[in-house]
Coordinates of C-alpha atoms and ligand atoms in Angstrom, one line a residue:
X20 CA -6.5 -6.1 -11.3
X21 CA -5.7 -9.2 -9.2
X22 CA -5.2 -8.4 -5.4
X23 CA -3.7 -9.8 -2.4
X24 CA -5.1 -10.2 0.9
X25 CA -3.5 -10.4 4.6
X26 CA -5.2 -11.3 8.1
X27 CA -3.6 -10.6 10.7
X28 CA -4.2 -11.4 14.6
X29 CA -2.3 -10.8 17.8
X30 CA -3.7 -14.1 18.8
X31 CA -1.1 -16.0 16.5
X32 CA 2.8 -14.6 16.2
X33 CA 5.5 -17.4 15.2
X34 CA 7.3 -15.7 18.2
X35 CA 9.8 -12.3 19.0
X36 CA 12.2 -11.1 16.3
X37 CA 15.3 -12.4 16.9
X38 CA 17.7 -9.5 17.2
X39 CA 20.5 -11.6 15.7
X40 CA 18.2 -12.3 12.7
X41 CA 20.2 -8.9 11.7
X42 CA 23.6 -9.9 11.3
X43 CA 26.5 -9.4 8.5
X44 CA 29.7 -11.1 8.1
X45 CA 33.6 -9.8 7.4
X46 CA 35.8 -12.0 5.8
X47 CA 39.6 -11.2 5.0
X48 CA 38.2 -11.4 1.0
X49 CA 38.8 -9.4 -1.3
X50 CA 38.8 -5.5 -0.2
X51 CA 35.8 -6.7 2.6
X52 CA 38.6 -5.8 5.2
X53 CA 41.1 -4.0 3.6
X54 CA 39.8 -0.6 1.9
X55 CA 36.5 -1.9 2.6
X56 CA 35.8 -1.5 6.6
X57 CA 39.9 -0.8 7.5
X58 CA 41.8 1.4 5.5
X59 CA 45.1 3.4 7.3
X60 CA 45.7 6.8 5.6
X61 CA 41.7 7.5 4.1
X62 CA 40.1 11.0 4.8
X63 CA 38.1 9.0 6.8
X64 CA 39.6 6.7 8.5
X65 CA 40.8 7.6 12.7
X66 CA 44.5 6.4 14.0
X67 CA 43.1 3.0 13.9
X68 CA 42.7 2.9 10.0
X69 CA 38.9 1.9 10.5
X70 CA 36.9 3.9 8.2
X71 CA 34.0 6.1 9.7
X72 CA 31.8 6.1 6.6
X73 CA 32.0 2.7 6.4
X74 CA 30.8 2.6 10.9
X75 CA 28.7 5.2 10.0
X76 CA 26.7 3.3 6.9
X77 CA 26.9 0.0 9.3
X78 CA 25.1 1.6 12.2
X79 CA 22.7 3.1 10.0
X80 CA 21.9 -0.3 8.3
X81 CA 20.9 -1.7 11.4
X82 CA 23.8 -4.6 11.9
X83 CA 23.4 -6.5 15.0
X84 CA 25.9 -9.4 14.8
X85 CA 29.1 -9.8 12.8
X86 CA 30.4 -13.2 11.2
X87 CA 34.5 -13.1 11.0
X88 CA 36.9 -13.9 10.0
X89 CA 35.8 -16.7 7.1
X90 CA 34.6 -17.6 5.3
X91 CA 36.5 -20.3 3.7
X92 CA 39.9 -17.7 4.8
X93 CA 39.4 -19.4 8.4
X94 CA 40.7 -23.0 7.3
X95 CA 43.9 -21.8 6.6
X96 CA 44.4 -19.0 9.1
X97 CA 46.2 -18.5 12.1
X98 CA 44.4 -16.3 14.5
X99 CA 47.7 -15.7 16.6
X100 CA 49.5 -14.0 13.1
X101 CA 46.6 -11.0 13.7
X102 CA 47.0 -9.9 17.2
X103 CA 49.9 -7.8 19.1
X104 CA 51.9 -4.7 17.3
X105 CA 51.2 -4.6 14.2
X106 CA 55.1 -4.3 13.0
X107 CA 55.4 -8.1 13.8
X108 CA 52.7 -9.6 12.1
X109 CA 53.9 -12.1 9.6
X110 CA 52.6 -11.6 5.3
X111 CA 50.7 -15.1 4.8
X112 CA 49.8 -16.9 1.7
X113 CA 45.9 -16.8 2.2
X114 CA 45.0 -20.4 0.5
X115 CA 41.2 -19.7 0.0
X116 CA 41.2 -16.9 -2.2
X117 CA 44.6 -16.6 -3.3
X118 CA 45.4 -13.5 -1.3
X119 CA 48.4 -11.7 0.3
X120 CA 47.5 -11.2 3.8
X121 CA 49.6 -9.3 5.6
X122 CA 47.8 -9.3 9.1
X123 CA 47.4 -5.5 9.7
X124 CA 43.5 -6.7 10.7
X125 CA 43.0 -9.0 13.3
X126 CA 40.7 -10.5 16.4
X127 CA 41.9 -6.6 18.1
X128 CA 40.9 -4.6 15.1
X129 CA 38.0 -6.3 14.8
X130 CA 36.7 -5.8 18.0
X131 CA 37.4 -2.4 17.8
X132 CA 35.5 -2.1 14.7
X133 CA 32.6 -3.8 16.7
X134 CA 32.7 -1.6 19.2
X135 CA 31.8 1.4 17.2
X136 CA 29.2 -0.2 15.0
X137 CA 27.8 -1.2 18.2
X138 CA 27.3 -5.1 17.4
X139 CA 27.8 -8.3 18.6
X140 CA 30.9 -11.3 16.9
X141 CA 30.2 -14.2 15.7
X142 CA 33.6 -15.6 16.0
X143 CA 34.9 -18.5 13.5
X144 CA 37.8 -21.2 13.8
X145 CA 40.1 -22.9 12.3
X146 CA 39.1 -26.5 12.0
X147 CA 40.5 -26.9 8.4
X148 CA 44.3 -27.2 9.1
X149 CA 44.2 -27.2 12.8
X150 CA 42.1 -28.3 15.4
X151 CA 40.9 -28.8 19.2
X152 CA 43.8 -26.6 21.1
X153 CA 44.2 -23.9 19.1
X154 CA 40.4 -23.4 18.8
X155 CA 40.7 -23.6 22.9
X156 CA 43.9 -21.1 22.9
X157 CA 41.6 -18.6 20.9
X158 CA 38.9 -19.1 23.7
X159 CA 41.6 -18.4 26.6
X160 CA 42.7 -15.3 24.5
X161 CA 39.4 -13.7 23.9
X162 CA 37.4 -14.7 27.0
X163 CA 39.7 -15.9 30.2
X164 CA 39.8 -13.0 32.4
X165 CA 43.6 -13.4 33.1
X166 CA 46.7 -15.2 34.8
X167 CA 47.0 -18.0 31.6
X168 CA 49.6 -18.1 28.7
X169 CA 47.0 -17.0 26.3
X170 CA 44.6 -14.5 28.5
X171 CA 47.8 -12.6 29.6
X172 CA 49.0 -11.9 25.8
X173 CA 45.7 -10.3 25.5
X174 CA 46.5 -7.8 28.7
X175 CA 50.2 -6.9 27.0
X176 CA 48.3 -6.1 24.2
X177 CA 46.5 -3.4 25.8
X178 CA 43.0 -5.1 26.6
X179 CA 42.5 -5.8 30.0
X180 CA 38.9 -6.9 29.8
X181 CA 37.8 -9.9 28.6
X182 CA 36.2 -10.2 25.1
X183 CA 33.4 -12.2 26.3
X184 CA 32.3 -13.8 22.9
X185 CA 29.5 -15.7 23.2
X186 CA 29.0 -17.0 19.6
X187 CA 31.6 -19.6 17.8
X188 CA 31.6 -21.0 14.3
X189 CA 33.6 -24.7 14.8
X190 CA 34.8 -24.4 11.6
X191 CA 32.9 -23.3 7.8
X192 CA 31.7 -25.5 4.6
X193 CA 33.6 -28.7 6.0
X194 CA 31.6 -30.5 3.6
X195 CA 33.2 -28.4 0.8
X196 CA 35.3 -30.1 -1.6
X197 CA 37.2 -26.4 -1.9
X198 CA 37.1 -26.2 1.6
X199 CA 41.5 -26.3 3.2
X200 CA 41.2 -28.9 5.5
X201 CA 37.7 -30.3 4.6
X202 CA 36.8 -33.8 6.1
X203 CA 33.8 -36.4 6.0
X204 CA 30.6 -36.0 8.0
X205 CA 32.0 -38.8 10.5
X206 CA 35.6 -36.8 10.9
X207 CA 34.4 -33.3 11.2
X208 CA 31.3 -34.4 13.8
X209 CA 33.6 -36.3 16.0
X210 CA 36.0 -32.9 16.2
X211 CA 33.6 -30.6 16.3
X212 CA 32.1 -32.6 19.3
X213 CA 36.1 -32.4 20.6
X214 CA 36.5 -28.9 19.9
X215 CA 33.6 -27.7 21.6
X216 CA 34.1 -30.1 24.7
X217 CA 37.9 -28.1 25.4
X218 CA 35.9 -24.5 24.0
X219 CA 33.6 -25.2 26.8
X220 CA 36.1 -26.1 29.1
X221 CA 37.8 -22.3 28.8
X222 CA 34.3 -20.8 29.3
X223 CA 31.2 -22.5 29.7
X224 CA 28.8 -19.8 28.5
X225 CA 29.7 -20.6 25.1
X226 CA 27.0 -20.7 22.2
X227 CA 28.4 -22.6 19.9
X228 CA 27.4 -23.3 15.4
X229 CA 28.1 -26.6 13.9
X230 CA 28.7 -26.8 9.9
X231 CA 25.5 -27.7 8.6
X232 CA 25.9 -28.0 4.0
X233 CA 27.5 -25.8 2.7
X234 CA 24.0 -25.2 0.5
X235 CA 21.1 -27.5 0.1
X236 CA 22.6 -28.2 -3.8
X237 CA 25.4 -30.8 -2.8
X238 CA 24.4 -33.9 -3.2
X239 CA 25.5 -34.9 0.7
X240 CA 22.3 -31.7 1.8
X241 CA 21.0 -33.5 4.9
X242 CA 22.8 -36.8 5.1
X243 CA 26.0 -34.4 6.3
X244 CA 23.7 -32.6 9.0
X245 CA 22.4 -35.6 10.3
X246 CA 25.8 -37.4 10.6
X247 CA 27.6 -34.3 12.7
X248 CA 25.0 -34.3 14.4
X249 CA 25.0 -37.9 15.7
X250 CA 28.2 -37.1 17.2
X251 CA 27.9 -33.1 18.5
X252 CA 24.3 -32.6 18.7
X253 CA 24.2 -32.4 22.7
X254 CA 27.4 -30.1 22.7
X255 CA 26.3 -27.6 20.3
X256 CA 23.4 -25.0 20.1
X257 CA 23.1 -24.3 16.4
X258 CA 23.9 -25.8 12.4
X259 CA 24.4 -23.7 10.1
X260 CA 23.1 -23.1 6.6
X261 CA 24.4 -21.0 3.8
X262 CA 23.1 -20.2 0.6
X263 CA 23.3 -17.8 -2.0
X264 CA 20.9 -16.8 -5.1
X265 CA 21.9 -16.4 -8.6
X266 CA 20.4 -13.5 -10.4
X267 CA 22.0 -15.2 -13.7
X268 CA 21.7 -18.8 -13.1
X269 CA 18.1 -19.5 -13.8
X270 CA 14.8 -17.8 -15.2
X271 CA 13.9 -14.3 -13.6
X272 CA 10.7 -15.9 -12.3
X273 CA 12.9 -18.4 -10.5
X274 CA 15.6 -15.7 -9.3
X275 CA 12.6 -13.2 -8.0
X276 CA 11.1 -16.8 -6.1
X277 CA 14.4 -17.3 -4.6
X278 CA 12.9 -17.0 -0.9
X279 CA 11.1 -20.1 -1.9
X280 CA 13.8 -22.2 -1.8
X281 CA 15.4 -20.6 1.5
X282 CA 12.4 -21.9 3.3
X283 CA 12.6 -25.4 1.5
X284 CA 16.5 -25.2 3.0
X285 CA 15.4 -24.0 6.6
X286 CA 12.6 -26.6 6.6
X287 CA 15.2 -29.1 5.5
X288 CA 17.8 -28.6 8.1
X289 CA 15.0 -28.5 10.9
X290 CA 13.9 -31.5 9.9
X291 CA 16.9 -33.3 10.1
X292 CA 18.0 -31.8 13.5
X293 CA 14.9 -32.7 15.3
X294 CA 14.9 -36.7 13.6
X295 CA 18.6 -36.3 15.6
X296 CA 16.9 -35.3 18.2
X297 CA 14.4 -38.1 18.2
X298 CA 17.0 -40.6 17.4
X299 CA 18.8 -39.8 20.9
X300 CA 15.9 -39.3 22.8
X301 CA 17.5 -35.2 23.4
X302 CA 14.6 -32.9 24.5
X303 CA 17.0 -30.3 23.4
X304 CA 16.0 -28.3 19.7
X305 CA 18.7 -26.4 18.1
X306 CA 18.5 -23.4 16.2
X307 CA 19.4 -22.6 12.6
X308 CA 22.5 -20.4 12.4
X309 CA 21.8 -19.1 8.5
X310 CA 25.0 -17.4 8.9
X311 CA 25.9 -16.6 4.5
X312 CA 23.0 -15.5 2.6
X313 CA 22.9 -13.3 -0.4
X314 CA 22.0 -12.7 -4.0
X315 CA 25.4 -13.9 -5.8
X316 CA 26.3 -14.6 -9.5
X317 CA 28.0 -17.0 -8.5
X318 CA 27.6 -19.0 -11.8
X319 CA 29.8 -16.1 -13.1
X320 CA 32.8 -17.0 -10.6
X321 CA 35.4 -18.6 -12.1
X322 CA 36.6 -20.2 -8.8
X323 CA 39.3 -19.2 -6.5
X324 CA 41.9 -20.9 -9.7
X325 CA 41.1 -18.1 -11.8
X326 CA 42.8 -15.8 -9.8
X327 CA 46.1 -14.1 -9.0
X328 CA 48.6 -13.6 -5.7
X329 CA 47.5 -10.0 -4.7
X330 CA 46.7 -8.3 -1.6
X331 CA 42.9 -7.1 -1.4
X332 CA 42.1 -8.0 -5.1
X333 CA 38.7 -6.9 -6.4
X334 CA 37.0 -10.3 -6.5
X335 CA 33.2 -10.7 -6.8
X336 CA 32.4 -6.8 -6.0
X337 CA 28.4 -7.6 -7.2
X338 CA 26.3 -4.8 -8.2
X339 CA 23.4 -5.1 -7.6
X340 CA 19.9 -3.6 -8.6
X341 CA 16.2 -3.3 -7.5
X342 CA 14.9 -6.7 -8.3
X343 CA 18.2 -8.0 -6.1
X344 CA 17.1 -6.3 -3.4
X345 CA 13.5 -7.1 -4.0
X346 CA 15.1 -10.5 -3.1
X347 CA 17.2 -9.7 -0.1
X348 CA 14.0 -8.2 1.1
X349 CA 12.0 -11.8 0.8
X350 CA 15.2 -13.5 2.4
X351 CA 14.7 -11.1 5.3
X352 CA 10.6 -11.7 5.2
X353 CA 11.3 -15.6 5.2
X354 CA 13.6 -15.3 7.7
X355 CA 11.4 -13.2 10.2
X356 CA 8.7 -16.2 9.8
X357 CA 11.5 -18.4 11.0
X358 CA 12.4 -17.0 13.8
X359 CA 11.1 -19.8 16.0
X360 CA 13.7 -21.8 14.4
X361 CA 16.3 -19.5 13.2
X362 CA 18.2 -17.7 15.8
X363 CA 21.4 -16.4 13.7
X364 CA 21.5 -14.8 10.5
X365 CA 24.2 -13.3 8.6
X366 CA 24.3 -11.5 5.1
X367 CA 27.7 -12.3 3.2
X368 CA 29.1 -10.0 3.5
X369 CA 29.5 -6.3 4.5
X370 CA 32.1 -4.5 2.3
X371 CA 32.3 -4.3 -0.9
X372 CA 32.2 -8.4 -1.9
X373 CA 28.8 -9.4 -2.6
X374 CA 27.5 -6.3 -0.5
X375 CA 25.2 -3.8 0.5
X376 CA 28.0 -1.4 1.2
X377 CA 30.7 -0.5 -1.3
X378 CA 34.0 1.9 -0.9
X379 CA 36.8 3.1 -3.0
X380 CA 40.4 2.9 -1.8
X381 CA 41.0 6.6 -0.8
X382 CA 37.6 7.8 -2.0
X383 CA 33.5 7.0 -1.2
X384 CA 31.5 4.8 0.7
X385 CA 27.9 4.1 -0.8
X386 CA 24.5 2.2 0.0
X387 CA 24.1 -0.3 -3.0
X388 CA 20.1 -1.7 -3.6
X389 CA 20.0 -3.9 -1.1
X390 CA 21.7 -1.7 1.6
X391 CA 17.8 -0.2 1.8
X392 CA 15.5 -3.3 2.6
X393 CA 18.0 -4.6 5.2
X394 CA 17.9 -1.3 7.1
X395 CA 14.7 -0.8 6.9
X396 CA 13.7 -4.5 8.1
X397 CA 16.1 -4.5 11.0
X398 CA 15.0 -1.0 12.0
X399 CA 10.8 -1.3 11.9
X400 CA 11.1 -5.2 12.9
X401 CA 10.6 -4.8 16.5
X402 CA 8.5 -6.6 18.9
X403 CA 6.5 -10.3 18.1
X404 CA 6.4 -11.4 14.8
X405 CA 2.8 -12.2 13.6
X406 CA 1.9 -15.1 12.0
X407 CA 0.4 -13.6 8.3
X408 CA -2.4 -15.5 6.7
X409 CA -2.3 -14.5 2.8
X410 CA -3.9 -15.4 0.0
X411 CA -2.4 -13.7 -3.4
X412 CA -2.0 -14.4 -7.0
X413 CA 0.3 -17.1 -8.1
X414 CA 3.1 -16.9 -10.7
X415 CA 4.6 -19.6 -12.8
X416 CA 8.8 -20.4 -12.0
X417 CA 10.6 -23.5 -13.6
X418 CA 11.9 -24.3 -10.6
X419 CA 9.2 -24.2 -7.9
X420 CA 6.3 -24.2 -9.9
X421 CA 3.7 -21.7 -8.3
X422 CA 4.6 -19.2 -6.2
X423 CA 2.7 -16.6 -4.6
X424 CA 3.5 -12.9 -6.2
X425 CA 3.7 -11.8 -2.4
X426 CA 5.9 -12.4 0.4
X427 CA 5.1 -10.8 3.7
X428 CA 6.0 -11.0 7.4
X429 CA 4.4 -8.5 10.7
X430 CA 5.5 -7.4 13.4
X431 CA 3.9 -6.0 16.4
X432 CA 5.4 -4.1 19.1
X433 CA 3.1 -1.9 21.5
X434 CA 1.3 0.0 19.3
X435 CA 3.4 0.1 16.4
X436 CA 2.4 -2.2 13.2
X437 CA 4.6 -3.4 10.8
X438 CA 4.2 -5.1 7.6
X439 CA 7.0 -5.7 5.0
X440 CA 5.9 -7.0 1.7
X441 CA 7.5 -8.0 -1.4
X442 CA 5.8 -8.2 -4.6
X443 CA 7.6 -10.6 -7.1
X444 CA 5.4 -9.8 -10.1
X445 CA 5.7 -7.4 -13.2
X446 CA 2.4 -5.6 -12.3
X447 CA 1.7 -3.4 -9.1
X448 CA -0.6 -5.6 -6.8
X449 CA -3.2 -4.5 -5.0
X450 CA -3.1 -5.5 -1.3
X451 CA -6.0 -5.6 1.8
X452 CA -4.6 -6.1 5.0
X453 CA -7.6 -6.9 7.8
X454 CA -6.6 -6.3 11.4
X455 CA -8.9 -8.6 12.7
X456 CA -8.8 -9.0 16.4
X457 CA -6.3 -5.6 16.6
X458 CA -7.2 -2.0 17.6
X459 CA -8.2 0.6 15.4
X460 CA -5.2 1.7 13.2
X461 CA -3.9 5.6 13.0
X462 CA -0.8 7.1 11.2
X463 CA -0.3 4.5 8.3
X464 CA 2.9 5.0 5.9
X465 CA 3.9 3.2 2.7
X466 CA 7.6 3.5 1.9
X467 CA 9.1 1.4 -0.9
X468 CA 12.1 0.0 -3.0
X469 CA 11.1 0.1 -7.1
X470 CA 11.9 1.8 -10.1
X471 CA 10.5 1.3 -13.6
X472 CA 13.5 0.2 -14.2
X473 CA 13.8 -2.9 -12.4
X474 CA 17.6 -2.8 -13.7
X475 CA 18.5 -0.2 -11.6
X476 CA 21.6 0.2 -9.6
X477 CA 23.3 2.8 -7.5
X478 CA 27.1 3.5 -8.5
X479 CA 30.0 5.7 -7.1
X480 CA 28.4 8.1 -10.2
X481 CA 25.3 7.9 -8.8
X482 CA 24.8 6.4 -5.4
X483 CA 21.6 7.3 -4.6
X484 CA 19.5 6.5 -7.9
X485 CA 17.7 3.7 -6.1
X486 CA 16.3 4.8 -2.3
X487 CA 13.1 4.4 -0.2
X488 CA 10.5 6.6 -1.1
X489 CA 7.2 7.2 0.1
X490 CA 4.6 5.3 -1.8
X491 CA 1.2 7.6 -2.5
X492 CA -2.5 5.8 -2.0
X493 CA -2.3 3.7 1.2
X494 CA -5.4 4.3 3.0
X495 CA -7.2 3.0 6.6
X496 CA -11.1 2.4 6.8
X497 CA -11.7 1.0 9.8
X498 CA -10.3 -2.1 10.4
X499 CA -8.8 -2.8 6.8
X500 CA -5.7 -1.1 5.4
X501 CA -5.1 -0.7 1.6
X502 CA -1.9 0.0 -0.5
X503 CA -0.2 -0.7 -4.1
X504 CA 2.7 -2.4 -4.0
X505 CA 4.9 -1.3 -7.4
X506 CA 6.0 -4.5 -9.6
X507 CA 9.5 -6.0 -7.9
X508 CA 9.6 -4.0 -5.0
X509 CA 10.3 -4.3 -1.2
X510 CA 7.8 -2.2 1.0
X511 CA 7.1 -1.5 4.1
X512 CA 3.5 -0.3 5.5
X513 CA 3.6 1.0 9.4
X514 CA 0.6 2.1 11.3
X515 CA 0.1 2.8 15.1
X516 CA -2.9 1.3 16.9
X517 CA -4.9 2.8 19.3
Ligands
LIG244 O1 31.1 -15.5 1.2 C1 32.0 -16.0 0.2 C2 32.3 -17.5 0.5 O2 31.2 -18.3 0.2 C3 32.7 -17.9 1.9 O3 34.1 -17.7 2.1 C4 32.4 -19.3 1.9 O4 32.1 -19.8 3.2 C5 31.2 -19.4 0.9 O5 31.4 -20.5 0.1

């Protein structure tokens, strides 16, 4: 049987793990708000109509950091419609999705929400229809302690403190042909640079994400990045990248290699930041904000056309199964051995569209597939991130020719050793992981994420078919540790050394 092997030593780590590496996103989409996270009148919602199973599966997954409130909803929103009593918020026509928004969730809500889950915002804005004050109004209303137009609203609304958000979005997918509002490199980089001048004004602790492509497939990939940032570069911290991963749009072998093509994006966007950089003679690096991943069918979506005027319509409500979350757990791997670069990272989304929690209206909250590897990444990925030097068997995609059967990232922290691993191919693999320059090893564990039935899926019927489970065999002699990994699963191997 072919085998994989894995050096590891303490003497080379690509750097900590990035806590924010751990983040989700709500958008008013579908039921991602509405029955999804807030729902007034469920068993299990409080006064405030958010839904404690729907806290209670968030904490447990691990979420640091939450992306709101688009999505492609914030280029048409008005943040001002969503705060204050609820009696007087106005029913919008929601131009993204063709929805019925009728404003019961806002900026309030959602920090609310936020509070409970125990996680920090990622806030968006509007730079689709409007622009460079009300961006700054939103700032004064979240963040100014008090005495102003906008920070006083805030008080009458019952929060006295400030919000202090640290994180802003100028704007998402302006490069997007779909995208309300969307405008050329040249006039989105000059009013980002605008916006986050007058943002920065209102608070200068800002961190603030410029739109990098809205994925690496539009033909405008890195000419777009490079041309915002030849106007912003020096007032922003971070460009974004989003990207999503069809299960149905390409071979399996190319779906299960997806991670491969993350990297090629993160690379990518890098790249083109620092050749800014250079070109300006800036010192400063910025980060990657990879702030919408996920595995989507999105070759299945009929586009926002296809659908009708309701309020919280079902719309791309993804199941998914064990080789999706075999996948989600690579995306996680290759983002861990970014983390030098990458310092935001949010899965699109939380609730219900394309994600690892789904509800019903009135009824049950449940962990889908890929619920499991990004809970158990975010909670055993603590520490410094090690760099992992692998050799493994190849397999053959279309799209990327060769890949490795194995992705894997480590991280160290004190004692405690962690090693997530994904194996892409149809056969269990074999894996040897030498310690090298670490201490002796005690207390080693194998859980995983498989099923002979790579099809798998967890329903409302059944919600826990698919789980981690301990995986028999793994086995320490001396400074080597040994394990299985099933075909298409996501595992995770800890050991404490001493
Ligand atoms: O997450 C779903 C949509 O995908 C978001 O609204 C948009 O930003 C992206 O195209």
């Amino acid at each position: 049987m072919e085998s994989a092997k894995l050096t590891l030593d303490p003497a080379f780590e690509v750097g900590p793990v990035e806590r924010r590496l751990f983040g989700s996103f709500v958008e008013h989409m579908g039921r991602c708000v509405y029955t999804g996270v807030f729902e007034p009148g469920h068993p299990r919602a409080g006064d405030d109509g958010l839904r404690r199973d729907v806290i209670e599966l968030t904490r447990e997954m691990g979420v640091t950091t939450v992306r709101y409130p688009g999505g492609n909803f914030v280029s048409n929103y008005e943040w001002e419609d969503g705060v204050g009593p609820a009696s007087e918020r106005p029913t919008r026509l929601d131009l993204a999705w063709r929805q019925i928004e009728t404003n019961a969730f806002g900026l309030d809500e959602f920090m609310t929400w936020l509070r409970e889950v125990d996680a920090e915002p990622v806030m968006a804005v509007n730079l689709g229809t409007r622009g460079i004050r009300e961006a700054r109004d939103l700032v004064e209303y979240a963040n100014f302690p008090g005495g102003t137009r906008w920070s006083d609203l805030r008080i009458k609304h019952g929060v006295p403190e400030p919000y202090g958000i640290r994180v802003w979005c100028l704007g998402n997918e302006m490069d997007g042909p779909w995208q309300i509002g969307g405008k050329t490199a040249d006039e989105y980089g000059r009013l980002a640079f605008e916006a986050a001048k007058a943002m920065r004004r209102v608070d200068p602790g800002l961190e603030l994400v410029a739109c990098g492509s809205s994925n690496m497939r539009i033909p405008t990939f890195g000419s777009w990045e490079a041309r915002v940032l030849e106007h912003c570069y020096d007032q922003v911290d971070y460009i974004s990248a989003h990207s999503y991963y069809d299960p149905v749009g390409g071979s399996r072998a190319d779906f299960l290699a997806s991670a491969v093509e993350m990297e090629q994006q993160i690379e990518g966007v890098i790249a083109t930041a620092d050749h800014v950089a250079a070109r300006l003679g800036s010192r400063k690096r910025l980060k990657v904000s990879f702030d919408e991943w996920n595995v989507w069918s999105q070759s299945l979506f009929r586009g926002e056309g296809s659908l009708d005027w309701e309020h919280a319509p079902r719309i791309i409500e993804e199941e998914y199964d064990v080789a999706g979350a075999a996948v989600v757990g690579s995306l996680l791997i290759t983002l861990l051995n970014h983390a030098d670069r990458v310092g935001i990272a949010c899965q699109a989304q939380l609730a219900n569209v394309i994600a690892p929690i789904r509800t019903e209206p009135g009824g049950p909250a449940w962990r889908q597939t890929i619920f499991h590897p990004f809970a158990l990444t975010a909670a055993h990925a603590r520490g410094r991130i090690l760099r992992v030097q692998a050799t493994a068997p190849a397999m053959p995609t279309e799209r990327y020719g060769e890949v490795p059967v194995l992705a894997t990232a480590a991280t160290l922290d004190d004692d405690r050793l962690a090693v997530f691993a994904v194996n892409r191919g149809d056969r269990p693999l074999p894996v040897e992981i030498d310690l090298r320059g670490l201490p002796q090893a005690s207390d080693l564990s194998h859980v995983t994420v498989a099923d002979d039935d790579t099809g798998a899926r967890n329903t409302e019927r059944e919600p826990r078919r698919v789980e981690p489970r301990p995986a028999d065999g793994a086995a320490i002699d001396g400074h080597r540790l040994t394990a299985v990994l099933p075909p298409v699963s996501f595992n995770v191997l800890k050991a404490r050394l001493s």
